[in-house]
mmCIF file of C-alpha atoms in Angstrom:
data_model
loop_
_atom_site.group_PDB
_atom_site.id
_atom_site.type_symbol
_atom_site.label_atom_id
_atom_site.label_comp_id
_atom_site.label_asym_id
_atom_site.label_seq_id
_atom_site.Cartn_x
_atom_site.Cartn_y
_atom_site.Cartn_z
ATOM 1 C CA MET A 624 -13.176 20.958 -6.430
ATOM 2 C CA VAL A 625 -10.946 18.053 -6.589
ATOM 3 C CA ASP A 626 -12.631 14.753 -8.075
ATOM 4 C CA VAL A 627 -11.364 11.653 -6.467
ATOM 5 C CA THR A 628 -12.338 8.201 -7.862
ATOM 6 C CA ILE A 629 -11.552 4.590 -7.071
ATOM 7 C CA GLU A 630 -11.417 2.470 -10.119
ATOM 8 C CA LYS A 631 -10.491 -1.106 -11.349
ATOM 9 C CA PRO A 632 -6.830 -1.099 -12.603
ATOM 10 C CA GLU A 633 -6.162 -0.716 -16.279
ATOM 11 C CA LEU A 634 -2.951 -0.951 -18.154
ATOM 12 C CA ALA A 635 -2.816 2.695 -18.672
ATOM 13 C CA HIS A 636 -3.326 3.437 -14.977
ATOM 14 C CA LEU A 637 -0.272 1.195 -14.350
ATOM 15 C CA GLN A 638 1.847 2.606 -16.980
ATOM 16 C CA HIS A 639 1.299 6.109 -15.610
ATOM 17 C CA ILE A 640 1.882 5.227 -12.023
ATOM 18 C CA ALA A 641 5.049 3.079 -12.925
ATOM 19 C CA LEU A 642 6.515 6.069 -14.791
ATOM 20 C CA ASN A 643 5.865 8.605 -11.906
ATOM 21 C CA LEU A 644 6.491 6.556 -8.791
ATOM 22 C CA ARG A 645 7.264 8.345 -5.582
ATOM 23 C CA HIS A 646 10.890 7.997 -4.521
ATOM 24 C CA GLU A 647 9.780 5.865 -1.355
ATOM 25 C CA ASP A 648 7.984 3.411 -3.734
ATOM 26 C CA GLU A 649 10.766 3.270 -6.279
ATOM 27 C CA ILE A 650 13.031 2.098 -3.402
ATOM 28 C CA GLU A 651 10.387 -0.553 -2.418
ATOM 29 C CA VAL A 652 10.147 -1.831 -5.807
ATOM 30 C CA VAL A 653 13.961 -1.959 -6.609
ATOM 31 C CA CYS A 654 14.699 -3.744 -3.186
ATOM 32 C CA ALA A 655 11.748 -6.298 -3.304
ATOM 33 C CA TRP A 656 11.898 -6.959 -7.139
ATOM 34 C CA PRO A 657 15.401 -5.903 -8.370
ATOM 35 C CA SER A 658 15.093 -7.703 -11.825
ATOM 36 C CA TYR A 659 11.700 -6.358 -12.706
ATOM 37 C CA GLU A 660 10.591 -2.894 -14.156
ATOM 38 C CA PRO A 661 7.926 -0.955 -12.057
ATOM 39 C CA GLU A 662 5.174 -1.624 -14.515
ATOM 40 C CA MET A 663 5.801 -5.336 -14.323
ATOM 41 C CA VAL A 664 5.753 -5.227 -10.551
ATOM 42 C CA LEU A 665 2.377 -3.377 -10.664
ATOM 43 C CA GLN A 666 1.038 -5.936 -12.979
ATOM 44 C CA MET A 667 2.123 -8.817 -10.806
ATOM 45 C CA GLN A 668 0.440 -7.117 -7.739
ATOM 46 C CA ILE A 669 -2.857 -6.773 -9.313
ATOM 47 C CA GLU A 670 -2.732 -10.203 -10.809
ATOM 48 C CA GLN A 671 -2.225 -11.654 -7.271
ATOM 49 C CA ASP A 672 -4.608 -9.316 -5.477
ATOM 50 C CA PRO A 673 -8.345 -9.275 -6.411
ATOM 51 C CA THR A 674 -8.724 -6.311 -4.086
ATOM 52 C CA ALA A 675 -6.472 -3.959 -6.053
ATOM 53 C CA ARG A 676 -7.911 -0.699 -7.080
ATOM 54 C CA VAL A 677 -6.556 2.634 -8.623
ATOM 55 C CA VAL A 678 -7.035 6.048 -6.922
ATOM 56 C CA CYS A 679 -7.429 8.789 -9.603
ATOM 57 C CA ILE A 680 -7.449 12.501 -8.737
ATOM 58 C CA ASP A 681 -9.013 14.648 -11.403
ATOM 59 C CA GLY A 682 -8.661 11.788 -13.828
ATOM 60 C CA GLU A 683 -4.943 11.230 -13.103
ATOM 61 C CA PRO A 684 -4.093 7.877 -11.755
ATOM 62 C CA VAL A 685 -2.026 8.580 -8.676
ATOM 63 C CA ALA A 686 -1.970 5.242 -6.596
ATOM 64 C CA VAL A 687 -2.541 1.499 -6.744
ATOM 65 C CA PHE A 688 -3.512 -0.238 -3.714
ATOM 66 C CA GLY A 689 -4.930 -3.422 -2.158
ATOM 67 C CA CYS A 690 -5.051 -5.716 0.870
ATOM 68 C CA PRO A 691 -5.023 -9.416 -0.046
ATOM 69 C CA ASP A 692 -5.329 -12.228 2.467
ATOM 70 C CA VAL A 693 -2.013 -13.483 3.388
ATOM 71 C CA SER A 694 -3.204 -15.871 6.269
ATOM 72 C CA GLU A 695 -1.037 -18.891 6.471
ATOM 73 C CA ASN A 696 -3.502 -21.218 8.289
ATOM 74 C CA ALA A 697 -7.285 -21.025 8.438
ATOM 75 C CA MET A 698 -7.008 -21.901 12.171
ATOM 76 C CA GLU A 699 -5.033 -18.898 13.033
ATOM 77 C CA ALA A 700 -5.705 -15.043 12.681
ATOM 78 C CA ILE A 701 -6.998 -13.825 9.283
ATOM 79 C CA VAL A 702 -4.185 -11.381 8.015
ATOM 80 C CA GLY A 703 -4.425 -8.821 5.411
ATOM 81 C CA ARG A 704 -1.490 -7.100 3.935
ATOM 82 C CA PRO A 705 -2.328 -3.574 2.821
ATOM 83 C CA TRP A 706 0.043 -2.135 0.152
ATOM 84 C CA MET A 707 0.040 0.953 -1.941
ATOM 85 C CA LEU A 708 2.471 2.141 -4.717
ATOM 86 C CA GLY A 709 1.851 5.758 -5.916
ATOM 87 C CA THR A 710 3.056 8.800 -7.817
ATOM 88 C CA GLU A 711 4.614 12.026 -6.378
ATOM 89 C CA THR A 712 1.089 13.594 -6.921
ATOM 90 C CA LEU A 713 0.117 12.084 -3.520
ATOM 91 C CA HIS A 714 2.348 14.553 -1.671
ATOM 92 C CA ASN A 715 0.076 17.271 -3.030
ATOM 93 C CA HIS A 716 -3.080 15.711 -1.268
ATOM 94 C CA PRO A 717 -1.965 14.742 2.349
ATOM 95 C CA ILE A 718 -5.194 15.333 3.925
ATOM 96 C CA ARG A 719 -7.210 13.412 1.180
ATOM 97 C CA LEU A 720 -4.702 10.583 1.305
ATOM 98 C CA THR A 721 -4.881 10.321 5.138
ATOM 99 C CA LYS A 722 -8.598 10.203 5.142
ATOM 100 C CA PHE A 723 -8.632 7.607 2.592
ATOM 101 C CA ALA A 724 -6.119 5.501 4.295
ATOM 102 C CA ILE A 725 -8.026 5.619 7.563
ATOM 103 C CA ASN A 726 -11.389 4.597 5.872
ATOM 104 C CA ALA A 727 -9.548 1.710 4.096
ATOM 105 C CA ILE A 728 -7.948 0.481 7.327
ATOM 106 C CA ARG A 729 -11.283 0.575 9.111
ATOM 107 C CA GLU A 730 -12.846 -1.456 6.219
ATOM 108 C CA TRP A 731 -10.126 -3.838 6.201
ATOM 109 C CA LEU A 732 -10.205 -4.423 9.970
ATOM 110 C CA GLU A 733 -13.867 -5.564 9.623
ATOM 111 C CA GLU A 734 -12.736 -8.249 7.328
ATOM 112 C CA TYR A 735 -9.370 -9.192 8.813
ATOM 113 C CA ASP A 736 -8.205 -9.889 12.400
ATOM 114 C CA GLU A 737 -4.913 -7.933 11.760
ATOM 115 C CA LEU A 738 -3.203 -6.213 9.019
ATOM 116 C CA GLU A 739 0.557 -6.248 8.502
ATOM 117 C CA ASN A 740 3.056 -4.896 6.211
ATOM 118 C CA VAL A 741 6.865 -4.866 5.656
ATOM 119 C CA VAL A 742 8.763 -1.977 4.474
ATOM 120 C CA HIS A 743 12.463 -1.736 3.328
ATOM 121 C CA ARG A 744 14.684 0.036 5.965
ATOM 122 C CA ALA A 745 15.684 2.455 3.066
ATOM 123 C CA ALA A 746 12.150 3.526 2.571
ATOM 124 C CA GLU A 747 11.853 5.822 5.568
ATOM 125 C CA GLY A 748 8.856 7.742 4.207
ATOM 126 C CA ASN A 749 6.788 4.578 4.016
ATOM 127 C CA ALA A 750 7.660 3.375 7.512
ATOM 128 C CA TYR A 751 6.729 6.876 8.725
ATOM 129 C CA TRP A 752 3.479 6.757 6.970
ATOM 130 C CA LEU A 753 2.474 3.333 8.413
ATOM 131 C CA HIS A 754 3.500 4.420 11.817
ATOM 132 C CA ARG A 755 1.550 7.655 11.576
ATOM 133 C CA LEU A 756 -1.471 5.579 10.557
ATOM 134 C CA GLY A 757 -1.287 3.621 13.880
ATOM 135 C CA PHE A 758 0.580 0.462 12.884
ATOM 136 C CA LYS A 759 2.912 -0.960 15.426
ATOM 137 C CA LEU A 760 6.508 -1.562 14.601
ATOM 138 C CA PHE A 761 7.961 -5.174 14.871
ATOM 139 C CA ASP A 762 11.501 -6.177 13.900
ATOM 140 C CA TYR A 763 10.987 -8.165 10.685
ATOM 141 C CA ASN A 764 14.648 -8.902 9.578
ATOM 142 C CA ASP A 765 17.924 -7.044 8.807
ATOM 143 C CA ASP A 766 16.393 -5.405 5.605
ATOM 144 C CA TYR A 767 12.788 -4.944 6.385
ATOM 145 C CA LEU A 768 10.805 -3.268 9.139
ATOM 146 C CA GLY A 769 7.353 -5.000 10.039
ATOM 147 C CA PHE A 770 4.247 -3.145 10.945
ATOM 148 C CA ARG A 771 1.093 -4.781 12.386
ATOM 149 C CA MET A 772 -2.295 -3.630 13.539
ATOM 150 C CA GLU A 773 -5.033 -5.844 15.213
ATOM 151 C CA ALA A 774 -8.623 -5.176 14.701
ATOM 152 C CA GLY A 775 -9.251 -3.964 18.305
ATOM 153 C CA GLU A 776 -6.381 -1.436 18.216
ATOM 154 C CA TYR A 777 -7.769 1.027 15.698
ATOM 155 C CA VAL A 778 -10.570 3.589 16.249
#
């Protein structure tokens, strides 16, 4: 049986994930933070996001994720921005990953009015994943695709 745990991020987790990033996530890191090493990007992400957690499968850290509040104005919609950077090991567990993502989205939509994310156009696998989970595409800019989901849209 596969043991899946959710843990608070530790430096060893981040180092392992940074050294084993999925190709799609390497693209995201290089495009969004071209002057930073992946480990530094992961450290910045968890410092800026108190919701950040690590997924471990059989003790191996395979992903770090979170969903910080990125609302610009308290009078408008409360917006969460889900993010995840993971290792190639995730490809070995597509059903577990999908179930985990669906449950996380449901929980986040109880807290936020909407969720949105941006994905570099070169990271096609990540764009496909968000679309598959039910996010709607919107044109963000020349380099990035935007994805959004409102609370009432998800079952």
